[in-house]
PDB file of C-alpha atoms in Angstrom:
ATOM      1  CA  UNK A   1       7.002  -0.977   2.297  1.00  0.00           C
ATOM      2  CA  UNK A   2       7.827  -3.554  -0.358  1.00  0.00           C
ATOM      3  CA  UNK A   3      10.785  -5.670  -0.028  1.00  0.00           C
ATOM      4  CA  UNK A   4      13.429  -4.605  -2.240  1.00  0.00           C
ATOM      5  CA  UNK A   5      15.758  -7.867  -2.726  1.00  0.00           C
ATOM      6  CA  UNK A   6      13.935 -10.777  -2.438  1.00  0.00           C
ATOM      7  CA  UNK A   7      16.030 -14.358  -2.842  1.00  0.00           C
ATOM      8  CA  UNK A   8      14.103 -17.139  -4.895  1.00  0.00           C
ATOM      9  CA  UNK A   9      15.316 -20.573  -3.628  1.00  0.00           C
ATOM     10  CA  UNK A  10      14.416 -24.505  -3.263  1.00  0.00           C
ATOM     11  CA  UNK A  11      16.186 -27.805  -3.603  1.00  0.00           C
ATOM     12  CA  UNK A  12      17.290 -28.884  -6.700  1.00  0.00           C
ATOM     13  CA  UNK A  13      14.822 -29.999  -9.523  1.00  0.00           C
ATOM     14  CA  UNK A  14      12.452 -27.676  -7.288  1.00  0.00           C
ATOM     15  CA  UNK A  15      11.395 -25.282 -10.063  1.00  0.00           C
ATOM     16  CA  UNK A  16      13.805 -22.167  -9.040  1.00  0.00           C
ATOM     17  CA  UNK A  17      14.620 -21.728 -12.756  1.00  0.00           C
ATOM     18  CA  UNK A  18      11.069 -21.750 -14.282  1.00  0.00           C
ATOM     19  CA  UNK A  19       9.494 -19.567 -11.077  1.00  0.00           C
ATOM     20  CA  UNK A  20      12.131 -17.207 -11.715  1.00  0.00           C
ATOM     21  CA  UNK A  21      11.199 -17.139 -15.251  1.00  0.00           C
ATOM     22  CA  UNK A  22       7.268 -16.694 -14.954  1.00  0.00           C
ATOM     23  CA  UNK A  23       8.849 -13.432 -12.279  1.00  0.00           C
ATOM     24  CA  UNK A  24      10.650 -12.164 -15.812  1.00  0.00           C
ATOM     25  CA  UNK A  25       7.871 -12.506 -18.209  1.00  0.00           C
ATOM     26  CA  UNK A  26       5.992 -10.711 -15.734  1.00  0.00           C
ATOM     27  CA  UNK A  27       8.671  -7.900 -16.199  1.00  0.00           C
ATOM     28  CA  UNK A  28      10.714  -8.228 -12.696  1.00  0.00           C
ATOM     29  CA  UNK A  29      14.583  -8.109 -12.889  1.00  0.00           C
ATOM     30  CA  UNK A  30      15.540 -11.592 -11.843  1.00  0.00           C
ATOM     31  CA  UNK A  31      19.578 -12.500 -11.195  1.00  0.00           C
ATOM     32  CA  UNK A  32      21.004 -16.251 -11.072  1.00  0.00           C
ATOM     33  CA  UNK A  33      23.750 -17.328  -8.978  1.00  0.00           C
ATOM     34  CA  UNK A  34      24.585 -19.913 -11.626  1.00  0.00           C
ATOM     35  CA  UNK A  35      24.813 -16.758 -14.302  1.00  0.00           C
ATOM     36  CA  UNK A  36      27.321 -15.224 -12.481  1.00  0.00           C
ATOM     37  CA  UNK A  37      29.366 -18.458 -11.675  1.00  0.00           C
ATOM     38  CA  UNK A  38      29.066 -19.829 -15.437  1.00  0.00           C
ATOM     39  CA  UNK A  39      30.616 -16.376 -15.502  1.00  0.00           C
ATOM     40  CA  UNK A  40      33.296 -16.988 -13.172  1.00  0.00           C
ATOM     41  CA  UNK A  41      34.333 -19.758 -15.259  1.00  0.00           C
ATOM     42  CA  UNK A  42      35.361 -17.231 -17.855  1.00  0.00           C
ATOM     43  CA  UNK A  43      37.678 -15.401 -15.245  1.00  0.00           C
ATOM     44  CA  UNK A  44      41.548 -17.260 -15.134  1.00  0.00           C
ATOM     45  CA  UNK A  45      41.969 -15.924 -11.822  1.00  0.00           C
ATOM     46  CA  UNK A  46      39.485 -17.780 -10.354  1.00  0.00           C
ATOM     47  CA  UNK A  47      40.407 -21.011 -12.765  1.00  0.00           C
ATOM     48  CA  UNK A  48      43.882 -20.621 -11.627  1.00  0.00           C
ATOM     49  CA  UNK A  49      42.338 -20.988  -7.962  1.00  0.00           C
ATOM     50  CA  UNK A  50      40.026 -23.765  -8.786  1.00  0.00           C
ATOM     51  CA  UNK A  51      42.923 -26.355 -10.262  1.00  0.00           C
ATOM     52  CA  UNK A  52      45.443 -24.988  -7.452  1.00  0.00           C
ATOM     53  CA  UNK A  53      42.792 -26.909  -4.904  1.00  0.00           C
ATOM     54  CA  UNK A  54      41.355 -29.504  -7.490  1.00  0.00           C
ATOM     55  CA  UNK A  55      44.615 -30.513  -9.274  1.00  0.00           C
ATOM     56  CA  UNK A  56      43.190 -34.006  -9.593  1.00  0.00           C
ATOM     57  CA  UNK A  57      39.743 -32.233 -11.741  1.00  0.00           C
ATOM     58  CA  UNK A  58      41.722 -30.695 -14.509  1.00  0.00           C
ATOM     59  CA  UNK A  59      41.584 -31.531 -18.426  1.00  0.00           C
ATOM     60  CA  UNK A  60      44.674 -29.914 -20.415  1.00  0.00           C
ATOM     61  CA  UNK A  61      45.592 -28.063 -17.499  1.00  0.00           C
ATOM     62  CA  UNK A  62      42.341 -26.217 -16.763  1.00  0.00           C
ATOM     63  CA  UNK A  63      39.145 -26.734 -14.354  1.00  0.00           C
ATOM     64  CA  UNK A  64      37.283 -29.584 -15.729  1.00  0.00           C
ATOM     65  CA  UNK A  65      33.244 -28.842 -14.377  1.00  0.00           C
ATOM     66  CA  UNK A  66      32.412 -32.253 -15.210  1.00  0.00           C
ATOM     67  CA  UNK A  67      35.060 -33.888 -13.114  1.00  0.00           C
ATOM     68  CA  UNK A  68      34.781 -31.419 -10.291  1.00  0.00           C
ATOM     69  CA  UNK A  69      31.065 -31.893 -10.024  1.00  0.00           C
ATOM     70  CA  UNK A  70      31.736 -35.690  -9.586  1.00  0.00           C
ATOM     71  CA  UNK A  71      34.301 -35.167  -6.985  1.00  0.00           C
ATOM     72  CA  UNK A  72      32.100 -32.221  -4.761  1.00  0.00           C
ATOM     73  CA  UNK A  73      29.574 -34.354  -4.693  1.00  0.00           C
ATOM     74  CA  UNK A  74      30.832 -37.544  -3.626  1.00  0.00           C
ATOM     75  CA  UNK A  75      33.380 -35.762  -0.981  1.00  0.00           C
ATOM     76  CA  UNK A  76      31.914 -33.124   1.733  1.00  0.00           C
ATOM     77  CA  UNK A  77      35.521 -31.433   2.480  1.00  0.00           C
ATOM     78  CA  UNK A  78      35.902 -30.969  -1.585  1.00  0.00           C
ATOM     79  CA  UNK A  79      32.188 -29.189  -2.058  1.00  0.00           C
ATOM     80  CA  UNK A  80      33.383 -26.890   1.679  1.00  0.00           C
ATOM     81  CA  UNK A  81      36.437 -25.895  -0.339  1.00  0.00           C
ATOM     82  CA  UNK A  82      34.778 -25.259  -3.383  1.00  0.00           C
ATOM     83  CA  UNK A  83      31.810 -23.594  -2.283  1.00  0.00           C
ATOM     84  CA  UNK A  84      34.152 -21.382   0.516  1.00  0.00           C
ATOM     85  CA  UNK A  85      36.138 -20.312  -2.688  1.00  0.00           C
ATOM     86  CA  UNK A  86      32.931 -19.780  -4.904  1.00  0.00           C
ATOM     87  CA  UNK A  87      29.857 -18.516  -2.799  1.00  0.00           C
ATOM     88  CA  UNK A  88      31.471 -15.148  -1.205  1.00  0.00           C
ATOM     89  CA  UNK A  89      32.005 -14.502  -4.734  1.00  0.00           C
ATOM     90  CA  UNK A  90      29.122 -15.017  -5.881  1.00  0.00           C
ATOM     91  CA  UNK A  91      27.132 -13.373  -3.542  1.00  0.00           C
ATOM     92  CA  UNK A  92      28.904 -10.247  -3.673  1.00  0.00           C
ATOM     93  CA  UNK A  93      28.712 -10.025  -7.315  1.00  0.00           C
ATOM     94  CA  UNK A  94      25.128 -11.088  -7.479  1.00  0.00           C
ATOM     95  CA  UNK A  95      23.844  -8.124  -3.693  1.00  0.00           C
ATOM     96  CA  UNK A  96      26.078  -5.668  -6.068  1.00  0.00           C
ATOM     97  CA  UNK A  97      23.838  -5.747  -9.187  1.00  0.00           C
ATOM     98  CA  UNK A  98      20.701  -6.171  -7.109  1.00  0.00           C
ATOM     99  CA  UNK A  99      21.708  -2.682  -5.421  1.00  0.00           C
ATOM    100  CA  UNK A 100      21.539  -0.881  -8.782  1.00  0.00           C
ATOM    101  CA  UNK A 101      17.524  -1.610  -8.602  1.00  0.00           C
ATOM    102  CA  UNK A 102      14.957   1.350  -7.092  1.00  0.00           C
ATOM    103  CA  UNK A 103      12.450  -1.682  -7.364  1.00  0.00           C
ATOM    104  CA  UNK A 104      11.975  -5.099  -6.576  1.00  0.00           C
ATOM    105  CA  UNK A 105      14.420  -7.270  -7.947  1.00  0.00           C
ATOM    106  CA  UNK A 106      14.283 -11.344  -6.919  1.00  0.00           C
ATOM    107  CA  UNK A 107      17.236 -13.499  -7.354  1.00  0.00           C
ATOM    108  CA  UNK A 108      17.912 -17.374  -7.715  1.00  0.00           C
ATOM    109  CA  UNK A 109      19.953 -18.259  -5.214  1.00  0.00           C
ATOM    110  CA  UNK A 110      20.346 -21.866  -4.644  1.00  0.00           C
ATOM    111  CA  UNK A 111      22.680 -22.438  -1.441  1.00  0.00           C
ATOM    112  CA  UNK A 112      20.803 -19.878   0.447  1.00  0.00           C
ATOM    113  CA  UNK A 113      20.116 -21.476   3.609  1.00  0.00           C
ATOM    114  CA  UNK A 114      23.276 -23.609   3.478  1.00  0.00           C
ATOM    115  CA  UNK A 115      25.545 -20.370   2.820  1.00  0.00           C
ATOM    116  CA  UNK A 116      23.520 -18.551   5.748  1.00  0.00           C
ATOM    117  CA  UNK A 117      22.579 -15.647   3.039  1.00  0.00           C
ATOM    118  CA  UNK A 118      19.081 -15.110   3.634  1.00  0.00           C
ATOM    119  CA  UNK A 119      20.051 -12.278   5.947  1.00  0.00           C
ATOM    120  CA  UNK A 120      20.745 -10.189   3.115  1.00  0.00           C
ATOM    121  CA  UNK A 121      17.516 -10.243   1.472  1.00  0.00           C
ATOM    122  CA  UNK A 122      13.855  -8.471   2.299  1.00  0.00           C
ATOM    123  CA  UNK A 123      12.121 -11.572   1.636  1.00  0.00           C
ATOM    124  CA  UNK A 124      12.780 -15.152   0.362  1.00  0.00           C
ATOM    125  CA  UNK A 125      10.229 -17.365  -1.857  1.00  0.00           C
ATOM    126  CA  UNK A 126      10.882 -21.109  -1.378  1.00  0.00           C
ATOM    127  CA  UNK A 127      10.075 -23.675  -4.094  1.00  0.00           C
ATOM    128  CA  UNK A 128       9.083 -26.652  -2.368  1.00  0.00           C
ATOM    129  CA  UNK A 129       8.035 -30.167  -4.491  1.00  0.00           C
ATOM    130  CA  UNK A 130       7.905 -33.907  -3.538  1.00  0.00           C
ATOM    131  CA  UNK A 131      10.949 -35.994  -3.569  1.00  0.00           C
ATOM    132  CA  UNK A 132      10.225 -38.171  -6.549  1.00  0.00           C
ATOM    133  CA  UNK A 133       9.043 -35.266  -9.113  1.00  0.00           C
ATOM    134  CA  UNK A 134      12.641 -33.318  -8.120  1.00  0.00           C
ATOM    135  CA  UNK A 135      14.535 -36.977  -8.663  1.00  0.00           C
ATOM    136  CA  UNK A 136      13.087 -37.423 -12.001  1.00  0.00           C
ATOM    137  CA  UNK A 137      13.903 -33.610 -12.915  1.00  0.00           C
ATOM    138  CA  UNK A 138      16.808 -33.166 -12.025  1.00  0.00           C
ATOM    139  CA  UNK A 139      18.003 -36.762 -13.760  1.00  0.00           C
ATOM    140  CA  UNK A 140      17.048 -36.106 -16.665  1.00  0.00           C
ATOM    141  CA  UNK A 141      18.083 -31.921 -16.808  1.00  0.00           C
ATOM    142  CA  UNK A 142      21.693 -33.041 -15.885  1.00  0.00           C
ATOM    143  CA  UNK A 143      21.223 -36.862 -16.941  1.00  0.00           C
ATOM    144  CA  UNK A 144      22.041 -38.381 -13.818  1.00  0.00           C
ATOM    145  CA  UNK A 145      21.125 -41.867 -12.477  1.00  0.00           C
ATOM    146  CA  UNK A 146      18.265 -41.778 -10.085  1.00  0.00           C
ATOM    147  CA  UNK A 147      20.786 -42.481  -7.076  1.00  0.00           C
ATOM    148  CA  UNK A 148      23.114 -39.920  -8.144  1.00  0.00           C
ATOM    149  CA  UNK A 149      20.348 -37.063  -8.657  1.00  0.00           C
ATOM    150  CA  UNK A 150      18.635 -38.698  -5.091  1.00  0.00           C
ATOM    151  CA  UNK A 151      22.254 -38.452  -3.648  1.00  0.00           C
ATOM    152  CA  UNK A 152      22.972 -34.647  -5.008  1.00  0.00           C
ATOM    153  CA  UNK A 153      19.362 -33.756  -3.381  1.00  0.00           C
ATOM    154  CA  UNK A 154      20.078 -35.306   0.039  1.00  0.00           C
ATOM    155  CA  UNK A 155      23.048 -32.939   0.390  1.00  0.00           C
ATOM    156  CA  UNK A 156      21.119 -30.216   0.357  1.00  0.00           C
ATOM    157  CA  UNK A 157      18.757 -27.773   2.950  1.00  0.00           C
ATOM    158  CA  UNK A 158      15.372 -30.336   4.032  1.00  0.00           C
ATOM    159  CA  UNK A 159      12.623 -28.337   2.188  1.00  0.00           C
ATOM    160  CA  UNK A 160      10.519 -29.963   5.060  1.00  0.00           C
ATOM    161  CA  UNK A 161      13.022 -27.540   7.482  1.00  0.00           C
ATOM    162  CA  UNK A 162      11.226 -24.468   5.172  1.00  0.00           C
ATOM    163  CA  UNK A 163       9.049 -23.387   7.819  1.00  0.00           C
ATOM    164  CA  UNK A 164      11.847 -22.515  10.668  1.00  0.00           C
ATOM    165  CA  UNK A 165      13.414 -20.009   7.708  1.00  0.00           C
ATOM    166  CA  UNK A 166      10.308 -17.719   7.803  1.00  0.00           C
ATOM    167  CA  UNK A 167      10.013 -17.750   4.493  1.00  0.00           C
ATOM    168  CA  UNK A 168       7.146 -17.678   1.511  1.00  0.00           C
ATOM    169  CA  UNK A 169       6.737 -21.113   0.753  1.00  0.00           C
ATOM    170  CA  UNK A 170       5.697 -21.950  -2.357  1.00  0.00           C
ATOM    171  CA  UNK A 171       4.949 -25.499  -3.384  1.00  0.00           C
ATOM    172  CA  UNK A 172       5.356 -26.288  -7.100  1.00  0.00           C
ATOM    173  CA  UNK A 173       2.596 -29.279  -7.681  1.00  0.00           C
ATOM    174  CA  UNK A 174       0.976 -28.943 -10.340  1.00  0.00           C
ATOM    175  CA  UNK A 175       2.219 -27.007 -14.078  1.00  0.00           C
ATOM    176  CA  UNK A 176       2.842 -24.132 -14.903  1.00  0.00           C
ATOM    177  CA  UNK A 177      -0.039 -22.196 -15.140  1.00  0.00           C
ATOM    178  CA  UNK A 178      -0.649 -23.087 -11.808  1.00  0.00           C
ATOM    179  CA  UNK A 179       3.402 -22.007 -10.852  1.00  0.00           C
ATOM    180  CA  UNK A 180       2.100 -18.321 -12.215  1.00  0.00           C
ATOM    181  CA  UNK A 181      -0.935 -18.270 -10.472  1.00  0.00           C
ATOM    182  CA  UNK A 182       1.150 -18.969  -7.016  1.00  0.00           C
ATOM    183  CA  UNK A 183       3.642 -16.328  -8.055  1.00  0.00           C
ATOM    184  CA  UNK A 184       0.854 -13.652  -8.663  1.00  0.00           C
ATOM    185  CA  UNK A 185      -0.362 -14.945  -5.312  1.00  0.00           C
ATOM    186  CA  UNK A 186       3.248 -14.501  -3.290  1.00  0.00           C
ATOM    187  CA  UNK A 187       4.007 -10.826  -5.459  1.00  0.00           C
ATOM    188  CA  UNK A 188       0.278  -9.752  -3.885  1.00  0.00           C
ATOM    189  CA  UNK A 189       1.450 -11.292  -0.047  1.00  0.00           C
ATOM    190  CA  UNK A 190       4.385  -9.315  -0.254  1.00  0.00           C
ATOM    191  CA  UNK A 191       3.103  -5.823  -1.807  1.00  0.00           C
ATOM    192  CA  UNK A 192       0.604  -5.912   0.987  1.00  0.00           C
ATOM    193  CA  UNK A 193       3.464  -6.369   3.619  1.00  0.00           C
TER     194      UNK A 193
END
């Protein structure tokens, strides 16, 4: 039987986004974990909760992303608290819509394996790419230094732990024709399972 949910994850500057892409053009329902909290960011309840723990990340009074993202990464017991108010969230929101699907439907979920969430998926694609290619992306997507990019990436799941998880491992090196031709190649691996 095919997997039903299937999570889509990897490091940062891994190639999540454009994988999960390729999986839409190839007309698969794909969800994002960062949809759904941009989202959250639109709900006052939760921005009430976020500047009742971050009063020192606020701007006018509200939730300043900017700010916050300086602070949770540059203080482990901030990101806890944040991600302990944000993930369940998340995750509930995101296994919710993924139940309205009769077919396979893949998700981008980036804390997976830090959150312990894998268990709630069929299946779960890894993006895996060397160090230096994911500094370079990810500092100039968010236009980070190279230590602050190398410092957000450290703080994450070791891709080179990908092989305890029992996952499909998919390693992004070369463009992006060759991305598709790996995600035709994982899509076949796990319609013959």
């Amino acid at each position: 039987m095919t997997p039903n949910k299937i999570a889509v994850t990897g490091g940062l500057g891994s190639g999540k986004s454009e994988f999960c892409g390729i999986l839409r053009e190839m007309g698969y329902p794909v969800f994002s974990c960062d949809e759904i909290n941009r989202e959250l960011w639109k709900d006052p309840s939760y921005l009430s909760e976020l500047a009742g723990l971050f009063p020192d990340c606020l701007t006018d009074g509200l939730p300043d992303k900017t700010k916050l993202s300086r602070k949770v990464f540059s203080d482990e017991r901030a990101r806890a608290r944040l991600n302990a108010l944000s993930q369940p969230r998340i995750m509930q929101e995101l296994i919710g819509r993924m139940n309205g699907f009769p077919t396979t439907v893949f998700a981008e979920v980036p804390l997976l394996f830090e959150g312990g969430y894998e268990k709630l998926f069929d299946a779960v694609i890894a993006l895996r790419r060397d160090r230096e290619t994911r500094i370079s992306a990810v500092s100039k997507r968010d236009g980070l230094t190279r230590t602050d990019a190398l410092a957000r990436i450290q703080r994450q799941f070791d891709p080179d732990k990908l092989e305890e998880k029992h996952c499909l491992i998919v390693e992004n090196d070369g463009d992006r024709a060759a991305l598709k031709q790996k995600a035709e190649l994982i899509l076949q691996a796990i319609r013959s399972e």
